[in-house]
Amino acid sequence: MARVSAVPVEVLLSKRVQEMVLNGEEPPPPYVSRDDEPAQHDPDAFCSHVPLIDFGLLSSPSTDEQKQQELEKLGSALSAWGCFQAINHGIPSSVLDEIRQVAREFFEQPMEQKCKISKGLKEFEGYGADPVPEQGQSLDWSDRLFLDVYPPERKKFKLWPENPPSFRGVLEEYTVEMRKLTERISRVMAKSLNLEENCFLNQFGEGALLQARFNYYSPCQRPDLILGLKPHADGSGYTLILQDDVEGLQIHHHGNWFTVPTIPHALVVLMADQMEIMTNGVFRSPVHRVLTNSERERISIAMFYTPEPDKEIGPEDGLVNEKQPKLYKKMKGYADTHWEYYQRGMRAIHIAKV
Ligand code: OGA
Ligand code: NI
């Protein structure tokens, strides 16, 4: 929803949401954005929920039949919803607890400490809000720390927090685990579509990016009006989200918003636009948003997994046939185009359509 504010957006964005909340300030107008359309009462959608995939069943000692069943469940989850929650995914719970803990300790520091790694208004990496959106766009009720974590030469340690002192080691360990998990997920997704198991990994390339976004959603007095994160689809290949114990993430499905329940050590796996392109539209890149909460703050850690920037991606040959003609073109540098549209509050996927 476009609203004009008396305070220039650059001035608002130079302030952290957490700071406004601590000062007891009322949310200023550009943050007002919730504009729900009436829910669609589709009876099928109504009794459904975000799918759960048990990765334990996808590996031995499960029987072939169990593996096959879980693979089919994964394929249908991604065609219908474009997302699922992964349990028994193999990442030790201690690693997940540690990354949540260092994220919390970072955000709980005094503002002067965090601002040592503030990003410029136009930059992506560092602490702050998104780069300034185009005029008329609403702002998200959140503060973020965004860091490139893979390949190693993209790490800019001067933007990594010095406090808590364990932050760096924990994030590096988390990155190693995320790399392993993206390999596994990319293979099982290919298998669920009866494709050669390395096909997506080959499209992502050896130098595929991992970028971590730590999201801090401060409590908000007007959850009825203000969103933590506006509706959007991600521009990556796919995204892995670790939530804390406060709900807020919602997926748009069959005209309704579905809350993703919090499950202690589960990871939310969300398809993004580039997987929609690579699967020729078989897997959906779902629109999602984050609600605000009047009582509690919420922390999430999103890891964006994106094909190597200079590599061309396109629909897998095995997914193009007479029944399903080619829907998307081969593309390079999709993430940049996605970002230009995102700032205008729009999706970009149409530019990749044939
Ligand atoms: C994102 C995102 C969801 C969340 O960072 O793109 O969708 O739960 N985050 O914070
Ligand atoms: Ni997202």
XYZ file of C-alpha atoms and ligand atoms in Angstrom:
365
model
C 0.000 0.000 0.000
C 1.555 3.348 -0.972
C 1.531 6.044 1.680
C 3.357 9.350 1.682
C 5.340 10.154 4.771
C 6.318 13.544 6.160
C 9.685 12.182 7.246
C 12.022 11.307 4.359
C 12.485 7.573 4.086
C 16.296 7.894 4.294
C 15.928 9.491 7.731
C 13.658 6.706 8.953
C 15.952 4.042 7.575
C 18.946 5.487 9.350
C 17.172 4.540 12.566
C 16.762 0.958 13.709
C 13.284 -0.362 14.493
C 14.652 -1.746 17.756
C 15.682 1.832 18.672
C 12.183 3.221 17.987
C 10.665 0.500 20.157
C 13.094 1.137 23.012
C 12.264 4.874 22.818
C 8.544 4.056 22.924
C 7.915 5.721 19.543
C 4.700 5.057 17.601
C 5.228 3.314 14.245
C 5.396 6.118 11.628
C 3.266 5.847 8.446
C 5.603 4.224 5.915
C 5.623 1.132 8.114
C 1.887 0.727 7.718
C 1.439 -1.954 5.126
C -0.897 -4.708 6.095
C -3.663 -4.786 3.581
C -5.125 -8.281 3.677
C -7.511 -9.393 1.037
C -10.392 -11.437 2.443
C -9.460 -15.098 3.032
C -10.670 -17.514 0.373
C -12.722 -20.269 1.835
C -11.391 -23.071 -0.270
C -12.369 -26.164 1.734
C -9.309 -28.124 0.559
C -6.891 -25.400 1.512
C -8.582 -24.866 4.825
C -7.818 -28.178 6.415
C -4.275 -28.363 5.064
C -1.010 -27.248 6.626
C 2.621 -26.630 5.649
C 4.074 -30.082 4.761
C 6.611 -31.829 6.981
C 9.365 -33.988 5.457
C 11.301 -36.464 7.581
C 14.812 -36.652 6.136
C 15.508 -39.616 8.399
C 13.158 -41.635 6.198
C 15.060 -40.663 3.058
C 18.231 -42.484 4.090
C 19.138 -45.949 5.339
C 18.064 -47.824 7.447
C 14.656 -46.966 5.967
C 13.173 -49.486 3.566
C 13.052 -48.660 -0.138
C 9.330 -48.286 0.170
C 9.625 -45.733 2.999
C 12.218 -43.792 1.027
C 10.052 -43.785 -2.073
C 7.002 -42.628 -0.131
C 8.864 -39.758 1.496
C 10.354 -38.732 -1.872
C 6.880 -38.586 -3.367
C 5.686 -36.543 -0.421
C 8.574 -34.125 -0.988
C 7.732 -33.764 -4.689
C 4.082 -33.046 -4.022
C 4.891 -30.615 -1.194
C 7.075 -28.588 -3.553
C 4.601 -28.632 -6.438
C 1.658 -27.644 -4.271
C 3.238 -25.363 -1.651
C 6.797 -24.635 -2.758
C 7.973 -25.260 0.777
C 8.199 -27.774 3.602
C 9.630 -28.104 7.082
C 12.567 -30.538 7.276
C 13.039 -32.640 10.390
C 15.829 -35.155 11.125
C 17.894 -33.278 8.553
C 21.200 -34.236 10.158
C 22.366 -30.829 11.443
C 23.222 -31.261 15.129
C 20.741 -29.452 17.403
C 23.688 -27.875 19.235
C 24.738 -26.053 16.042
C 21.211 -24.685 15.565
C 20.981 -23.598 19.208
C 24.368 -21.886 18.982
C 23.590 -19.871 15.876
C 20.295 -18.702 17.408
C 22.132 -17.810 20.604
C 24.849 -15.700 18.936
C 22.193 -13.972 16.811
C 20.255 -13.065 19.962
C 23.384 -11.839 21.738
C 24.290 -9.693 18.748
C 20.888 -7.983 18.571
C 20.686 -7.512 22.345
C 23.834 -5.387 22.429
C 23.599 -1.609 22.801
C 22.944 0.238 19.537
C 26.463 1.809 19.429
C 27.999 -1.659 19.402
C 25.840 -2.926 16.556
C 26.259 0.254 14.562
C 29.992 -0.423 14.294
C 29.071 -2.702 11.403
C 26.251 -0.562 9.983
C 25.789 -0.812 6.282
C 25.419 2.173 3.979
C 21.833 2.928 2.874
C 22.522 1.533 -0.594
C 24.460 -1.533 0.497
C 23.323 -5.059 1.192
C 25.913 -6.313 3.597
C 26.150 -5.304 7.253
C 23.657 -4.266 9.932
C 20.570 -2.200 9.150
C 17.418 -2.184 7.013
C 17.200 -3.135 3.329
C 18.613 -0.584 0.893
C 16.135 2.289 0.426
C 13.063 1.082 -1.435
C 11.424 3.139 -4.149
C 9.141 5.957 -3.140
C 5.772 4.933 -1.823
C 6.871 1.455 -0.715
C 6.198 0.478 2.861
C 9.029 -0.419 5.223
C 9.488 -3.673 7.132
C 9.247 -3.725 10.942
C 12.594 -5.434 11.259
C 16.343 -4.935 11.601
C 18.815 -7.193 9.866
C 22.346 -8.349 9.630
C 23.195 -9.579 6.149
C 26.484 -11.379 5.429
C 27.935 -13.299 2.495
C 29.287 -16.575 3.868
C 30.207 -18.673 0.809
C 32.395 -18.933 -1.290
C 35.049 -17.972 1.276
C 36.543 -15.164 -0.827
C 33.243 -13.252 -0.560
C 33.417 -12.991 3.218
C 34.007 -9.431 4.416
C 35.116 -9.977 7.974
C 35.113 -6.263 8.727
C 31.297 -6.486 8.645
C 31.121 -9.552 10.899
C 30.291 -8.813 14.556
C 33.173 -8.978 17.022
C 30.647 -9.591 19.756
C 29.755 -12.116 20.943
C 33.329 -13.363 20.361
C 32.074 -16.796 19.298
C 29.943 -15.277 16.481
C 32.479 -15.880 13.723
C 33.269 -19.492 14.599
C 29.610 -20.385 15.049
C 28.598 -18.823 11.722
C 31.420 -20.649 9.939
C 30.329 -23.952 11.446
C 26.714 -23.232 10.502
C 27.842 -22.462 6.930
C 29.601 -25.851 6.639
C 26.401 -27.595 7.782
C 24.260 -25.532 5.415
C 26.542 -26.435 2.474
C 26.137 -30.134 3.247
C 22.388 -29.780 3.598
C 21.969 -27.863 0.324
C 23.828 -30.690 -1.456
C 21.519 -33.232 0.069
C 18.334 -31.272 -0.592
C 19.361 -30.523 -4.189
C 19.898 -34.256 -4.793
C 16.643 -35.449 -3.227
C 14.672 -32.793 -5.083
C 16.161 -34.066 -8.368
C 15.330 -37.673 -7.422
C 11.761 -36.741 -6.539
C 11.387 -35.505 -10.140
C 13.084 -38.614 -11.616
C 16.007 -36.504 -12.806
C 19.721 -37.272 -12.600
C 20.566 -36.534 -8.973
C 23.293 -33.956 -9.619
C 21.361 -31.902 -12.167
C 20.457 -29.024 -9.839
C 23.881 -29.028 -8.190
C 25.409 -28.658 -11.664
C 23.165 -25.703 -12.420
C 23.974 -24.027 -9.089
C 27.676 -24.561 -9.816
C 30.695 -25.045 -7.548
C 30.678 -21.364 -6.643
C 26.984 -21.162 -5.671
C 26.441 -18.470 -3.050
C 25.320 -18.759 0.535
C 24.187 -15.521 2.148
C 22.969 -15.301 5.727
C 20.280 -12.868 6.768
C 19.690 -12.530 10.499
C 16.240 -10.996 10.970
C 15.232 -9.291 14.211
C 11.537 -8.464 14.482
C 10.910 -6.092 17.400
C 7.554 -6.255 19.199
C 5.050 -3.967 17.507
C 2.028 -2.205 18.985
C 0.026 -2.533 15.768
C 0.295 -6.095 14.441
C -3.066 -5.474 12.768
C -1.494 -2.825 10.509
C 2.211 -3.492 10.310
C 4.190 -6.363 8.819
C 7.608 -7.590 9.913
C 8.369 -8.399 6.275
C 6.187 -7.506 3.303
C 4.814 -10.200 0.970
C 7.527 -11.336 -1.445
C 9.066 -14.359 -3.139
C 12.809 -14.912 -2.781
C 15.200 -14.344 -5.687
C 17.616 -17.098 -4.689
C 17.540 -20.734 -5.795
C 16.042 -21.719 -2.502
C 16.171 -20.519 1.092
C 16.650 -22.348 4.395
C 15.058 -20.632 7.398
C 15.701 -21.321 11.048
C 12.946 -19.841 13.224
C 12.962 -19.314 16.986
C 9.905 -20.204 19.085
C 7.789 -17.217 18.028
C 5.480 -17.743 15.058
C 5.214 -15.126 12.340
C 6.216 -16.572 8.962
C 3.243 -17.138 6.654
C 3.000 -18.798 3.253
C 0.454 -17.750 0.645
C -1.318 -20.862 -0.633
C -4.651 -21.178 -2.465
C -5.590 -17.601 -1.617
C -4.973 -17.932 2.125
C -2.094 -17.182 4.471
C -0.816 -20.200 6.409
C 1.370 -19.764 9.472
C 4.460 -21.978 9.525
C 4.394 -23.593 12.973
C 7.559 -23.419 15.054
C 9.133 -26.832 15.560
C 12.257 -26.714 17.774
C 15.019 -27.960 15.431
C 13.223 -28.003 12.098
C 14.346 -25.959 9.099
C 11.910 -24.320 6.714
C 12.909 -25.023 3.102
C 11.420 -22.460 0.751
C 11.717 -22.611 -3.025
C 12.703 -19.344 -4.641
C 12.323 -18.021 -8.179
C 15.433 -19.681 -9.635
C 14.238 -23.181 -8.632
C 10.884 -22.382 -10.201
C 12.794 -21.615 -13.425
C 15.022 -24.727 -13.212
C 12.023 -27.003 -12.621
C 10.105 -25.379 -15.497
C 7.447 -24.252 -13.034
C 6.892 -27.691 -11.471
C 8.104 -26.409 -8.086
C 6.544 -23.123 -6.973
C 8.338 -20.132 -5.488
C 5.734 -19.156 -2.899
C 4.874 -15.647 -1.771
C 5.485 -15.319 1.961
C 5.453 -12.613 4.636
C 6.141 -12.147 8.338
C 3.587 -10.835 10.845
C 4.530 -8.701 13.826
C 3.796 -9.674 17.402
C 2.785 -7.232 20.134
C 4.418 -9.116 22.989
C 7.585 -10.814 21.916
C 10.492 -10.185 19.601
C 11.245 -12.820 16.976
C 14.567 -13.861 15.462
C 15.020 -15.888 12.301
C 18.079 -16.815 10.282
C 17.529 -17.117 6.546
C 20.248 -18.701 4.403
C 19.862 -17.883 0.709
C 21.348 -20.461 -1.654
C 21.830 -18.917 -5.096
C 23.376 -20.192 -8.360
C 26.835 -18.883 -9.226
C 26.227 -15.312 -10.432
C 27.769 -15.728 -13.919
C 26.206 -19.073 -14.655
C 23.275 -19.492 -16.958
C 20.368 -21.422 -15.475
C 17.273 -22.769 -17.205
C 14.574 -25.438 -17.156
C 15.883 -29.019 -16.903
C 15.435 -30.839 -20.234
C 13.745 -33.734 -18.462
C 10.932 -31.399 -17.373
C 10.151 -30.039 -20.809
C 7.830 -32.104 -22.995
C 4.652 -31.908 -25.017
C 2.437 -31.876 -21.966
C 4.613 -29.342 -20.187
C 6.148 -26.998 -22.790
C 9.048 -24.779 -21.879
C 7.766 -21.955 -19.639
C 11.031 -20.202 -18.800
C 14.057 -18.957 -20.723
C 17.689 -19.510 -19.897
C 18.796 -16.693 -17.591
C 21.915 -15.187 -16.065
C 22.088 -12.762 -13.133
C 18.438 -13.228 -12.156
C 19.095 -12.146 -8.557
C 19.908 -8.558 -9.632
C 16.727 -8.215 -11.661
C 14.733 -9.706 -8.800
C 16.125 -7.046 -6.502
C 15.172 -4.154 -8.821
C 11.572 -5.382 -8.833
C 11.565 -6.170 -5.103
C 12.341 -2.544 -4.322
C 9.251 -1.555 -6.262
C 7.192 -4.112 -4.345
C 6.868 -6.385 -7.385
C 7.726 -9.937 -8.383
C 10.262 -10.465 -11.170
C 9.554 -14.029 -12.340
C 7.606 -12.849 -15.400
C 10.809 -11.571 -17.010
C 12.055 -15.159 -17.226
C 8.901 -16.405 -18.998
C 9.229 -17.611 -22.578
C 13.422 -13.590 4.180
C 12.268 -14.264 4.819
C 11.293 -15.195 6.811
C 11.433 -15.160 8.303
O 14.343 -13.193 4.942
O 13.407 -13.475 2.928
O 11.327 -14.580 4.138
O 10.842 -16.018 8.950
N 12.314 -14.483 6.149
O 12.107 -14.258 8.817
Ni 11.798 -14.469 2.002
